[in-house]
Short mmCIF file of C-alpha atoms and ligand atoms in Angstrom, two decimals:
data_model
loop_
_atom_site.label_atom_id
_atom_site.label_comp_id
_atom_site.label_asym_id
_atom_site.label_seq_id
_atom_site.Cartn_x
_atom_site.Cartn_y
_atom_site.Cartn_z
CA MET A 1 -98.34 -48.52 111.86
CA ASP A 2 -97.99 -49.95 115.34
CA PRO A 3 -100.15 -47.86 117.72
CA THR A 4 -98.00 -48.91 120.69
CA GLU A 5 -94.89 -47.31 119.11
CA PRO A 6 -94.43 -43.62 119.98
CA THR A 7 -94.75 -41.32 116.95
CA GLU A 8 -91.49 -39.74 115.91
CA THR A 9 -91.14 -35.98 115.62
CA LEU A 10 -88.33 -33.49 115.19
CA ASP A 11 -89.43 -31.51 118.21
CA PRO A 12 -87.20 -31.78 121.27
CA ALA A 13 -87.98 -34.59 123.67
CA ASP A 14 -86.95 -32.18 126.40
CA TRP A 15 -88.29 -28.68 125.68
CA PRO A 16 -86.72 -27.08 128.80
CA ALA A 17 -83.29 -28.39 127.73
CA MET A 18 -83.74 -26.92 124.23
CA ARG A 19 -84.84 -23.63 125.75
CA ALA A 20 -81.72 -23.58 127.95
CA LEU A 21 -79.56 -24.29 124.90
CA ALA A 22 -81.28 -21.45 123.04
CA HIS A 23 -80.60 -19.05 125.93
CA ARG A 24 -76.97 -20.15 125.97
CA ALA A 25 -76.73 -19.59 122.21
CA VAL A 26 -78.07 -16.04 122.63
CA ASP A 27 -75.58 -15.34 125.42
CA ASP A 28 -72.66 -16.77 123.43
CA ALA A 29 -73.71 -14.89 120.30
CA PHE A 30 -74.00 -11.56 122.06
CA ASP A 31 -70.72 -12.04 123.95
CA TRP A 32 -69.08 -12.77 120.61
CA LEU A 33 -70.66 -9.84 118.78
CA SER A 34 -70.13 -7.24 121.49
CA THR A 35 -66.39 -8.05 121.68
CA VAL A 36 -65.78 -8.30 117.93
CA ARG A 37 -63.45 -5.27 117.96
CA GLU A 38 -60.98 -7.11 120.22
CA ARG A 39 -60.40 -9.91 117.72
CA PRO A 40 -58.51 -10.00 114.40
CA VAL A 41 -60.64 -8.98 111.43
CA TRP A 42 -59.83 -12.25 109.71
CA GLN A 43 -57.62 -15.29 110.18
CA PRO A 44 -57.29 -18.41 108.08
CA THR A 45 -59.26 -21.49 109.15
CA PRO A 46 -56.77 -24.07 110.48
CA GLU A 47 -56.42 -27.22 108.38
CA ALA A 48 -57.54 -29.36 111.33
CA VAL A 49 -60.80 -27.42 111.43
CA VAL A 50 -61.32 -27.64 107.67
CA GLY A 51 -60.85 -31.38 108.09
CA GLN A 52 -63.95 -31.50 110.29
CA PHE A 53 -66.08 -30.69 107.25
CA HIS A 54 -65.27 -33.80 105.27
CA ARG A 55 -67.08 -36.45 107.27
CA PRO A 56 -69.71 -38.90 106.07
CA MET A 57 -73.31 -37.94 106.80
CA PRO A 58 -74.30 -38.41 110.42
CA ARG A 59 -76.81 -41.26 110.36
CA ALA A 60 -77.10 -41.47 114.11
CA PRO A 61 -77.99 -38.46 116.24
CA GLU A 62 -75.19 -36.46 117.81
CA GLY A 63 -77.67 -34.33 119.70
CA ALA A 64 -78.25 -30.58 119.70
CA ALA A 65 -75.77 -29.87 122.51
CA ALA A 66 -72.93 -31.66 120.73
CA ALA A 67 -73.78 -30.06 117.37
CA TYR A 68 -73.83 -26.67 119.05
CA GLN A 69 -70.43 -27.33 120.61
CA ASP A 70 -69.05 -28.10 117.14
CA PHE A 71 -70.44 -24.75 115.96
CA LEU A 72 -68.63 -23.03 118.86
CA ASP A 73 -65.38 -24.88 118.12
CA TRP A 74 -65.29 -24.90 114.34
CA VAL A 75 -67.49 -22.12 112.98
CA LEU A 76 -67.73 -19.18 115.33
CA PRO A 77 -63.95 -18.56 115.72
CA TYR A 78 -63.26 -18.20 111.97
CA PRO A 79 -65.64 -15.58 110.58
CA MET A 80 -65.31 -13.95 107.18
CA GLY A 81 -64.77 -10.74 109.10
CA ASN A 82 -67.55 -8.54 107.77
CA VAL A 83 -68.98 -8.11 111.26
CA HIS A 84 -65.75 -6.35 112.25
CA PRO A 85 -65.31 -2.54 112.43
CA ARG A 86 -62.23 -2.70 110.15
CA PHE A 87 -63.70 -4.86 107.40
CA TRP A 88 -63.97 -2.88 104.15
CA ALA A 89 -63.51 -5.63 101.56
CA TRP A 90 -65.69 -6.12 98.47
CA TYR A 91 -68.97 -4.48 99.43
CA MET A 92 -70.82 -5.84 102.41
CA GLY A 93 -72.85 -5.00 105.45
CA ASN A 94 -72.28 -5.87 109.11
CA GLY A 95 -75.68 -7.21 110.12
CA THR A 96 -77.26 -6.13 113.40
CA PRO A 97 -78.16 -8.01 116.58
CA PHE A 98 -81.87 -7.28 116.37
CA ALA A 99 -82.14 -8.19 112.68
CA ALA A 100 -80.47 -11.50 113.62
CA ILE A 101 -83.28 -12.06 116.11
CA GLY A 102 -85.59 -11.36 113.17
CA ASP A 103 -83.97 -14.22 111.26
CA PHE A 104 -84.52 -16.50 114.24
CA LEU A 105 -88.17 -15.50 114.57
CA ALA A 106 -88.75 -15.84 110.83
CA ALA A 107 -87.49 -19.42 111.05
CA ILE A 108 -89.76 -20.09 114.03
CA VAL A 109 -92.89 -18.82 112.24
CA ASN A 110 -91.49 -20.38 109.04
CA PRO A 111 -94.10 -19.35 106.47
CA ASN A 112 -93.64 -20.02 102.77
CA MET A 113 -93.69 -16.64 101.10
CA GLY A 114 -94.82 -17.85 97.69
CA GLY A 115 -98.37 -16.67 98.32
CA GLY A 116 -101.51 -17.44 100.26
CA ASN A 117 -103.52 -15.59 102.82
CA HIS A 118 -101.31 -15.11 105.86
CA VAL A 119 -99.99 -12.02 107.53
CA ALA A 120 -96.32 -12.57 106.68
CA ASN A 121 -97.09 -11.57 103.08
CA HIS A 122 -98.26 -8.21 104.38
CA VAL A 123 -94.94 -7.78 106.18
CA GLU A 124 -93.13 -8.27 102.86
CA GLY A 125 -95.62 -6.00 101.09
CA GLN A 126 -94.89 -3.33 103.67
CA VAL A 127 -91.12 -3.67 103.31
CA VAL A 128 -91.34 -3.54 99.51
CA ASP A 129 -93.51 -0.41 99.75
CA TRP A 130 -90.88 1.18 101.97
CA CYS A 131 -88.21 0.34 99.37
CA LYS A 132 -90.32 2.10 96.72
CA GLU A 133 -90.48 5.11 99.02
CA ILE A 134 -86.70 5.08 99.48
CA VAL A 135 -85.98 5.23 95.74
CA GLY A 136 -89.02 7.32 94.79
CA LEU A 137 -90.97 4.79 92.72
CA PRO A 138 -94.80 5.02 92.84
CA ALA A 139 -96.72 3.06 95.48
CA ASP A 140 -98.40 0.91 92.82
CA ALA A 141 -95.10 -0.37 91.41
CA GLY A 142 -94.37 -4.11 91.46
CA GLY A 143 -91.68 -5.51 93.68
CA LEU A 144 -90.44 -8.34 95.83
CA LEU A 145 -87.62 -9.25 98.13
CA VAL A 146 -84.93 -11.47 96.67
CA SER A 147 -81.61 -12.90 97.78
CA GLY A 148 -79.65 -9.83 96.74
CA GLY A 149 -78.64 -7.48 93.96
CA SER A 150 -77.80 -10.23 91.49
CA VAL A 151 -81.29 -11.71 91.52
CA ALA A 152 -82.90 -8.26 91.77
CA ASN A 153 -81.12 -7.32 88.54
CA LEU A 154 -82.07 -10.65 86.93
CA VAL A 155 -85.75 -10.14 87.80
CA ALA A 156 -85.81 -6.58 86.46
CA LEU A 157 -83.91 -7.43 83.28
CA THR A 158 -86.29 -10.32 82.62
CA VAL A 159 -89.15 -7.82 82.49
CA ALA A 160 -87.07 -5.47 80.33
CA ARG A 161 -86.29 -8.30 77.90
CA ASN A 162 -89.91 -9.40 77.64
CA ARG A 163 -91.10 -5.84 77.06
CA ALA A 164 -88.47 -4.96 74.46
CA THR A 165 -90.48 -6.22 71.48
CA ASP A 166 -93.98 -7.49 70.85
CA CYS A 167 -92.61 -11.02 70.63
CA ASP A 168 -93.98 -13.31 73.34
CA VAL A 169 -90.59 -14.37 74.66
CA ARG A 170 -92.15 -16.54 77.37
CA ALA A 171 -93.75 -18.72 74.69
CA ALA A 172 -91.29 -18.45 71.81
CA GLY A 173 -88.05 -18.10 73.70
CA VAL A 174 -85.38 -15.76 72.41
CA ARG A 175 -85.55 -17.55 69.02
CA GLY A 176 -88.77 -15.59 68.55
CA LEU A 177 -86.95 -12.26 68.61
CA LYS A 178 -86.57 -10.77 65.13
CA ALA A 179 -83.12 -9.43 65.92
CA PRO A 180 -80.69 -9.58 68.84
CA LEU A 181 -81.47 -7.24 71.76
CA ALA A 182 -78.89 -4.78 73.03
CA PHE A 183 -78.51 -3.74 76.67
CA TYR A 184 -76.27 -0.78 77.51
CA ALA A 185 -74.28 -0.15 80.66
CA SER A 186 -71.01 1.51 81.54
CA SER A 187 -67.74 -0.37 81.34
CA GLU A 188 -67.83 -0.32 85.17
CA VAL A 189 -71.03 -2.39 85.28
CA HIS A 190 -71.22 -5.20 87.83
CA SER A 191 -70.56 -8.72 86.55
CA CYS A 192 -74.01 -9.90 87.69
CA ILE A 193 -75.56 -7.92 84.80
CA GLN A 194 -73.65 -10.00 82.28
CA LYS A 195 -74.62 -13.16 84.16
CA ALA A 196 -78.27 -12.08 84.03
CA LEU A 197 -78.14 -11.53 80.26
CA GLU A 198 -76.49 -14.91 79.83
CA LEU A 199 -79.20 -16.57 81.94
CA LEU A 200 -81.86 -14.75 79.93
CA GLY A 201 -80.57 -16.44 76.79
CA LEU A 202 -79.41 -13.17 75.27
CA GLY A 203 -75.73 -13.94 75.55
CA SER A 204 -72.98 -11.81 77.00
CA GLY A 205 -72.71 -10.16 73.58
CA ALA A 206 -76.01 -8.41 74.30
CA LEU A 207 -74.21 -6.29 76.89
CA ARG A 208 -72.79 -3.19 75.23
CA LYS A 209 -70.24 -1.60 77.49
CA VAL A 210 -70.19 2.17 77.14
CA PRO A 211 -66.97 4.07 77.92
CA VAL A 212 -66.73 6.14 81.10
CA ASP A 213 -65.30 9.58 81.81
CA ALA A 214 -62.44 10.37 84.21
CA ASP A 215 -64.89 10.00 87.12
CA TYR A 216 -65.88 6.50 85.96
CA ARG A 217 -69.37 7.66 84.94
CA ILE A 218 -71.00 6.52 81.72
CA GLU A 219 -70.52 8.94 78.80
CA PRO A 220 -74.04 9.83 77.62
CA ASP A 221 -72.84 10.94 74.16
CA ALA A 222 -71.03 7.69 73.60
CA LEU A 223 -74.16 5.84 74.72
CA GLU A 224 -76.28 7.66 72.15
CA ARG A 225 -73.77 6.95 69.41
CA MET A 226 -73.75 3.25 70.28
CA ILE A 227 -77.55 3.06 70.27
CA ARG A 228 -77.66 4.68 66.81
CA ALA A 229 -74.94 2.43 65.47
CA ASP A 230 -76.71 -0.68 66.77
CA ARG A 231 -80.00 0.37 65.23
CA ALA A 232 -78.24 0.92 61.92
CA LEU A 233 -76.88 -2.63 62.20
CA GLY A 234 -80.41 -3.97 62.67
CA LEU A 235 -80.09 -4.76 66.37
CA ILE A 236 -82.89 -3.90 68.80
CA PRO A 237 -81.73 -1.53 71.57
CA ALA A 238 -83.76 -2.62 74.58
CA CYS A 239 -82.51 -1.20 77.82
CA VAL A 240 -80.05 1.17 79.44
CA ILE A 241 -78.65 0.11 82.81
CA GLY A 242 -77.47 2.98 84.97
CA THR A 243 -75.30 2.20 87.96
CA ALA A 244 -75.87 4.06 91.22
CA GLY A 245 -72.60 3.27 92.94
CA THR A 246 -70.16 1.21 90.88
CA ILE A 247 -68.37 -1.65 92.55
CA ASN A 248 -64.88 -0.37 91.66
CA THR A 249 -65.04 3.25 92.75
CA GLY A 250 -68.60 4.03 93.88
CA ALA A 251 -69.26 6.24 90.84
CA VAL A 252 -72.88 7.20 90.18
CA ASP A 253 -73.94 7.52 86.54
CA ASP A 254 -75.80 10.67 85.50
CA LEU A 255 -79.20 9.03 85.95
CA GLU A 256 -81.14 12.06 84.71
CA ALA A 257 -79.24 12.06 81.44
CA LEU A 258 -79.81 8.32 81.06
CA ALA A 259 -83.54 8.71 81.80
CA ARG A 260 -83.77 11.40 79.09
CA ILE A 261 -82.05 9.20 76.54
CA CYS A 262 -84.32 6.27 77.42
CA ARG A 263 -87.45 8.42 77.01
CA ARG A 264 -86.28 9.72 73.66
CA GLU A 265 -85.15 6.33 72.36
CA ARG A 266 -88.05 4.46 74.00
CA LEU A 267 -85.78 2.16 75.95
CA TRP A 268 -86.27 0.50 79.31
CA PHE A 269 -84.35 2.38 82.01
CA HIS A 270 -83.00 0.10 84.71
CA VAL A 271 -80.84 1.19 87.63
CA ASP A 272 -78.48 -1.17 89.42
CA GLY A 273 -78.62 0.49 92.82
CA ALA A 274 -77.14 -2.39 94.81
CA ILE A 275 -74.63 -0.04 96.38
CA GLY A 276 -75.97 3.46 96.10
CA ALA A 277 -79.77 3.50 95.72
CA VAL A 278 -80.23 3.47 99.49
CA ALA A 279 -78.10 6.62 99.71
CA ALA A 280 -81.36 8.36 98.76
CA LEU A 281 -82.02 8.09 102.52
CA ALA A 282 -79.29 10.68 103.07
CA PRO A 283 -80.68 14.11 102.13
CA ALA A 284 -77.26 15.40 101.06
CA GLN A 285 -76.94 12.59 98.46
CA ARG A 286 -80.32 13.07 96.74
CA GLN A 287 -78.92 15.42 94.11
CA LEU A 288 -76.30 12.83 93.18
CA LEU A 289 -79.08 10.27 92.66
CA ALA A 290 -81.47 12.55 90.76
CA GLY A 291 -83.12 10.53 88.00
CA LEU A 292 -83.39 7.35 90.09
CA GLU A 293 -87.11 8.02 90.52
CA ALA A 294 -87.51 7.98 86.71
CA ALA A 295 -86.34 4.35 86.42
CA ASP A 296 -88.56 1.63 84.98
CA SER A 297 -86.91 -0.77 87.40
CA VAL A 298 -84.44 -0.65 90.25
CA ALA A 299 -82.34 -3.32 91.94
CA LEU A 300 -81.29 -2.58 95.48
CA ASP A 301 -79.48 -4.42 98.21
CA LEU A 302 -80.52 -4.42 101.84
CA HIS A 303 -77.68 -6.64 103.07
CA LYS A 304 -75.05 -4.11 102.04
CA TRP A 305 -75.44 -0.51 103.21
CA LEU A 306 -78.59 -1.18 105.28
CA HIS A 307 -76.87 -3.99 107.21
CA VAL A 308 -79.69 -6.51 107.11
CA PRO A 309 -78.03 -9.93 107.65
CA PHE A 310 -77.48 -11.86 104.40
CA GLU A 311 -79.53 -12.38 102.30
CA ALA A 312 -81.80 -9.49 101.41
CA GLY A 313 -82.25 -7.51 98.22
CA CYS A 314 -85.20 -5.96 96.47
CA ALA A 315 -86.38 -5.78 92.85
CA LEU A 316 -88.76 -2.97 91.94
CA VAL A 317 -90.59 -2.57 88.62
CA ARG A 318 -92.63 0.56 87.92
CA ASP A 319 -95.17 -1.26 85.73
CA ARG A 320 -96.63 -3.84 88.10
CA SER A 321 -98.59 -5.66 85.42
CA ALA A 322 -95.50 -5.99 83.20
CA HIS A 323 -93.63 -7.35 86.21
CA ARG A 324 -96.33 -9.93 86.93
CA ALA A 325 -96.65 -10.84 83.25
CA ALA A 326 -92.99 -11.88 83.22
CA PHE A 327 -93.32 -14.43 86.03
CA ALA A 328 -96.94 -15.38 86.80
CA LEU A 329 -97.77 -18.98 85.96
CA THR A 330 -100.69 -20.47 87.83
CA PRO A 331 -101.35 -24.18 87.47
CA GLU A 332 -104.42 -25.60 89.18
CA TYR A 333 -102.61 -26.57 92.37
CA LEU A 334 -101.68 -22.92 92.81
CA GLU A 335 -105.05 -21.36 91.83
CA HIS A 336 -106.15 -18.56 94.12
CA THR A 337 -109.51 -18.73 95.80
CA ALA A 338 -111.80 -15.92 96.95
CA ARG A 339 -111.67 -17.01 100.60
CA GLY A 340 -109.60 -19.29 102.79
CA LEU A 341 -105.87 -19.99 102.93
CA ALA A 342 -105.37 -19.81 99.15
CA SER A 343 -106.89 -16.32 98.87
CA GLY A 344 -105.32 -12.93 99.47
CA PRO A 345 -103.85 -10.26 97.23
CA LEU A 346 -100.14 -10.99 97.67
CA TRP A 347 -98.55 -13.80 95.67
CA PHE A 348 -94.88 -12.96 95.47
CA SER A 349 -94.15 -16.15 93.52
CA GLU A 350 -95.86 -14.43 90.58
CA PHE A 351 -93.20 -11.71 90.57
CA GLY A 352 -90.01 -13.75 90.58
CA PRO A 353 -88.51 -17.15 89.80
CA GLN A 354 -89.02 -18.81 93.20
CA LEU A 355 -92.14 -20.59 94.36
CA SER A 356 -91.11 -21.41 97.91
CA ARG A 357 -89.59 -18.35 99.50
CA GLY A 358 -88.26 -17.50 102.96
CA PHE A 359 -89.56 -14.88 105.35
CA ARG A 360 -86.58 -12.54 104.87
CA ALA A 361 -88.98 -9.61 105.13
CA LEU A 362 -89.26 -10.00 108.90
CA LYS A 363 -85.66 -9.05 109.72
CA VAL A 364 -85.94 -6.06 107.39
CA TRP A 365 -89.25 -4.91 108.87
CA LEU A 366 -87.96 -5.24 112.45
CA SER A 367 -84.69 -3.51 111.63
CA PHE A 368 -86.30 -0.54 109.87
CA LYS A 369 -88.74 -0.11 112.76
CA GLU A 370 -86.03 -0.47 115.39
CA HIS A 371 -83.81 2.32 114.07
CA GLY A 372 -85.99 4.38 111.76
CA LEU A 373 -84.82 5.01 108.22
CA ASP A 374 -83.46 8.49 109.01
CA LYS A 375 -80.81 6.80 111.11
CA PHE A 376 -79.75 4.63 108.18
CA GLY A 377 -79.47 7.86 106.18
CA ARG A 378 -77.19 9.31 108.86
CA LEU A 379 -75.04 6.17 108.92
CA ILE A 380 -74.67 6.38 105.15
CA GLU A 381 -73.60 10.00 105.54
CA GLN A 382 -71.18 8.96 108.30
CA ASN A 383 -69.53 6.38 106.01
CA ILE A 384 -69.26 8.93 103.20
CA ALA A 385 -67.58 11.37 105.60
CA GLN A 386 -65.21 8.60 106.72
CA ALA A 387 -64.35 7.81 103.10
CA ARG A 388 -63.55 11.49 102.49
CA GLU A 389 -61.41 11.55 105.62
CA LEU A 390 -59.55 8.45 104.45
CA ALA A 391 -59.01 10.08 101.06
CA ARG A 392 -57.64 13.16 102.80
CA LEU A 393 -55.23 11.08 104.90
CA VAL A 394 -54.09 9.29 101.75
CA ARG A 395 -53.50 12.57 99.90
CA GLU A 396 -51.53 13.95 102.83
CA GLU A 397 -49.18 10.98 102.98
CA PRO A 398 -46.45 11.17 100.32
CA ARG A 399 -46.00 7.38 100.23
CA LEU A 400 -49.67 6.81 99.39
CA GLU A 401 -51.55 7.66 96.21
CA LEU A 402 -55.30 8.18 95.79
CA MET A 403 -56.37 6.33 92.64
CA ALA A 404 -59.95 7.48 91.97
CA PRO A 405 -62.31 10.26 92.99
CA VAL A 406 -64.36 9.50 96.11
CA VAL A 407 -68.07 10.25 95.67
CA LEU A 408 -69.67 7.72 97.98
CA ASN A 409 -67.88 5.39 100.39
CA ILE A 410 -65.25 3.65 98.26
CA VAL A 411 -61.61 4.70 98.42
CA CYS A 412 -59.00 3.30 96.02
CA PHE A 413 -55.36 3.95 96.85
CA ARG A 414 -51.95 2.34 96.70
CA PHE A 415 -48.59 2.33 98.43
CA ARG A 416 -46.14 4.18 96.26
CA PRO A 417 -42.84 4.91 97.96
CA GLU A 418 -40.19 6.94 96.25
CA GLY A 419 -37.74 4.97 94.19
CA VAL A 420 -40.00 2.05 93.27
CA ALA A 421 -40.65 1.74 89.54
CA GLU A 422 -44.26 1.80 88.28
CA ALA A 423 -43.80 -1.72 86.91
CA ALA A 424 -43.06 -3.06 90.42
CA LEU A 425 -45.97 -1.37 92.16
CA ASN A 426 -48.67 -3.90 91.31
CA ALA A 427 -46.81 -6.86 92.80
CA LEU A 428 -45.76 -4.78 95.80
CA ASN A 429 -49.33 -3.73 96.61
CA GLU A 430 -50.67 -7.23 96.02
CA GLU A 431 -48.28 -8.69 98.58
CA LEU A 432 -48.94 -5.78 100.92
CA LEU A 433 -52.69 -6.48 100.90
CA ILE A 434 -52.22 -10.17 101.66
CA ARG A 435 -49.95 -9.35 104.59
CA LEU A 436 -52.45 -6.80 105.83
CA HIS A 437 -55.18 -9.46 105.79
CA GLU A 438 -52.88 -11.92 107.53
CA SER A 439 -52.07 -9.34 110.19
CA GLY A 440 -55.75 -9.31 111.16
CA ILE A 441 -55.59 -5.52 111.52
CA ALA A 442 -57.85 -4.49 108.66
CA ALA A 443 -59.44 -5.96 105.55
CA PRO A 444 -59.80 -3.74 102.53
CA SER A 445 -59.87 -5.54 99.17
CA TYR A 446 -58.45 -4.58 95.81
CA THR A 447 -59.28 -3.60 92.29
CA THR A 448 -57.40 -2.69 89.17
CA LEU A 449 -57.90 0.75 87.61
CA HIS A 450 -56.27 1.41 84.22
CA GLY A 451 -54.02 -1.58 84.83
CA ARG A 452 -52.91 -0.33 88.22
CA TYR A 453 -53.53 -2.54 91.23
CA CYS A 454 -55.09 -0.60 94.11
CA LEU A 455 -56.17 -1.29 97.63
CA ARG A 456 -59.86 -0.54 97.88
CA ALA A 457 -61.73 0.28 101.08
CA ALA A 458 -65.51 0.14 100.78
CA ILE A 459 -66.72 1.65 104.02
CA ALA A 460 -70.22 0.21 104.38
CA ASN A 461 -69.75 -0.39 108.07
CA HIS A 462 -71.79 0.94 110.98
CA ARG A 463 -69.07 -0.09 113.44
CA THR A 464 -66.16 1.83 111.90
CA GLU A 465 -64.73 4.65 114.01
CA PRO A 466 -62.36 7.34 112.72
CA GLY A 467 -59.31 5.81 114.46
CA ASP A 468 -59.87 2.57 112.55
CA LEU A 469 -58.91 4.22 109.26
CA ARG A 470 -55.69 5.62 110.71
CA LEU A 471 -54.89 2.16 112.09
CA MET A 472 -55.20 0.66 108.62
CA LEU A 473 -53.01 3.32 107.01
CA ASP A 474 -50.33 2.90 109.67
CA ALA A 475 -50.35 -0.85 109.04
CA VAL A 476 -50.14 -0.27 105.27
CA LEU A 477 -47.14 2.01 105.73
CA ASP A 478 -45.40 -0.38 108.13
CA ILE A 479 -45.93 -3.42 105.93
CA GLY A 480 -44.98 -1.42 102.84
CA ALA A 481 -41.78 -0.20 104.54
CA ALA A 482 -40.89 -3.76 105.54
CA LEU A 483 -41.49 -5.02 102.00
CA THR A 484 -39.43 -2.32 100.30
CA ALA A 485 -36.61 -2.66 102.85
CA GLY A 486 -36.24 -6.22 101.55
CA SER A 487 -36.82 -7.50 105.07
CA GLY A 488 -40.46 -8.41 104.47
C1 PLP B 501 -73.00 -6.36 95.12
C2 PLP B 501 -73.46 -5.80 93.82
C3 PLP B 501 -74.31 -6.51 93.00
C4 PLP B 501 -74.72 -7.92 93.31
O1 PLP B 501 -75.48 -7.98 94.46
P1 PLP B 501 -75.49 -9.29 95.39
O2 PLP B 501 -76.25 -8.81 96.57
O3 PLP B 501 -74.05 -9.58 95.72
O4 PLP B 501 -76.14 -10.37 94.64
C5 PLP B 501 -74.76 -5.90 91.86
N1 PLP B 501 -74.36 -4.66 91.52
C6 PLP B 501 -73.52 -3.95 92.29
C7 PLP B 501 -73.14 -2.58 91.87
C8 PLP B 501 -73.04 -4.50 93.48
O5 PLP B 501 -72.20 -3.80 94.24
#
């Protein structure tokens, strides 16, 4: 190394210039966010812009200012739309300005949340404890923040798999199991549960889909019959997965009934609460969620109805030692010490698949403190009231049809004008939805219930105002009229 050469670093050569750029970025971001309502919900990214993302790697510096300009030109104008007040597609959250600052600060502090003795771990510990409080699990439960519901479910189901028999699955693999395991969930279960069972080596066949009633809730009697039949076949029933808020219609399984069956049959009781577990923050919804507190494990999402910017979910496992036993693996280079940097009680890498982990806890901690969790409960209630109002407007309008009961914040409906045959309705509504998206007015998504294509509005949106729903319905009726007049 030549001592006369300056050492290279990634820090700015000109700190004041970087600070000015950062201030500009904050101003641009807040201008953009505070005026979101004035822009279309969504618009396609122009081909010329897409073309900007197929360049060879930049070997030479372009500089922060030029890179930032490219962000302004090519990224900021074409958002997915989920920050918008009339975005109700799939199931998402909006994010919040202050939580976004949390993401910035987390990246500045930039700890690795695998373990060690530093205060950021206590921030995550605090947030996980608050999540236990939300769903009613005991304070000594295990838990960690993860990327979202999918990984939260995967983490919990890993523990359920390992605890299902006395086989040491970590050592023997699933070959060591004496018979195939069976996991039960309603036919409305989220696809990530099947993915988790596939990743766990159990195969998608391990997922037994139980029929639902007219309200899309699991039928407890059918569940019991399936468990008995599987036992008779020599399978090992392992786990029942209740859904608190299904992705299609927002249905909440009878969690108390499922908890009872699990106690009697000695099965692991897991709840996929990605959508609805946080509704426990709304006092009026607690009855609906009764039984959640009896779960052996719960998956919840913080980037959906709690509006933490992506990504943030949480896996909770009642039996902390079972949780740790599923993931802890401590080679010498990760040994804990009694004092110093490698000490401390919190090693989240021993509770999930990741070693290096980001400081996603900071944005959650800041956001919960900023607003208080009662406010999130009120916002959840507000969305549920908006969903009921939307359902009422749909019922009142003869050209619209409500397709499923509304219990939480998901409304499924379709355009059904007089004189159009049932067989033509699916294609009509499909085209209608695409045109609605292209109009930029509103963005619901779709699902299919009993073979019937429906528009589906999932109102997990803290920016939605009552007039927004009316605006969407008017657009649906206008587009539908144009399509059926043959002039569309
Ligand atoms: C969204 C969702 C998931 C998956 O969560 P991600 O955060 O997208 O990984 C699981 N279950 C249900 C019911 C969901 O709505």
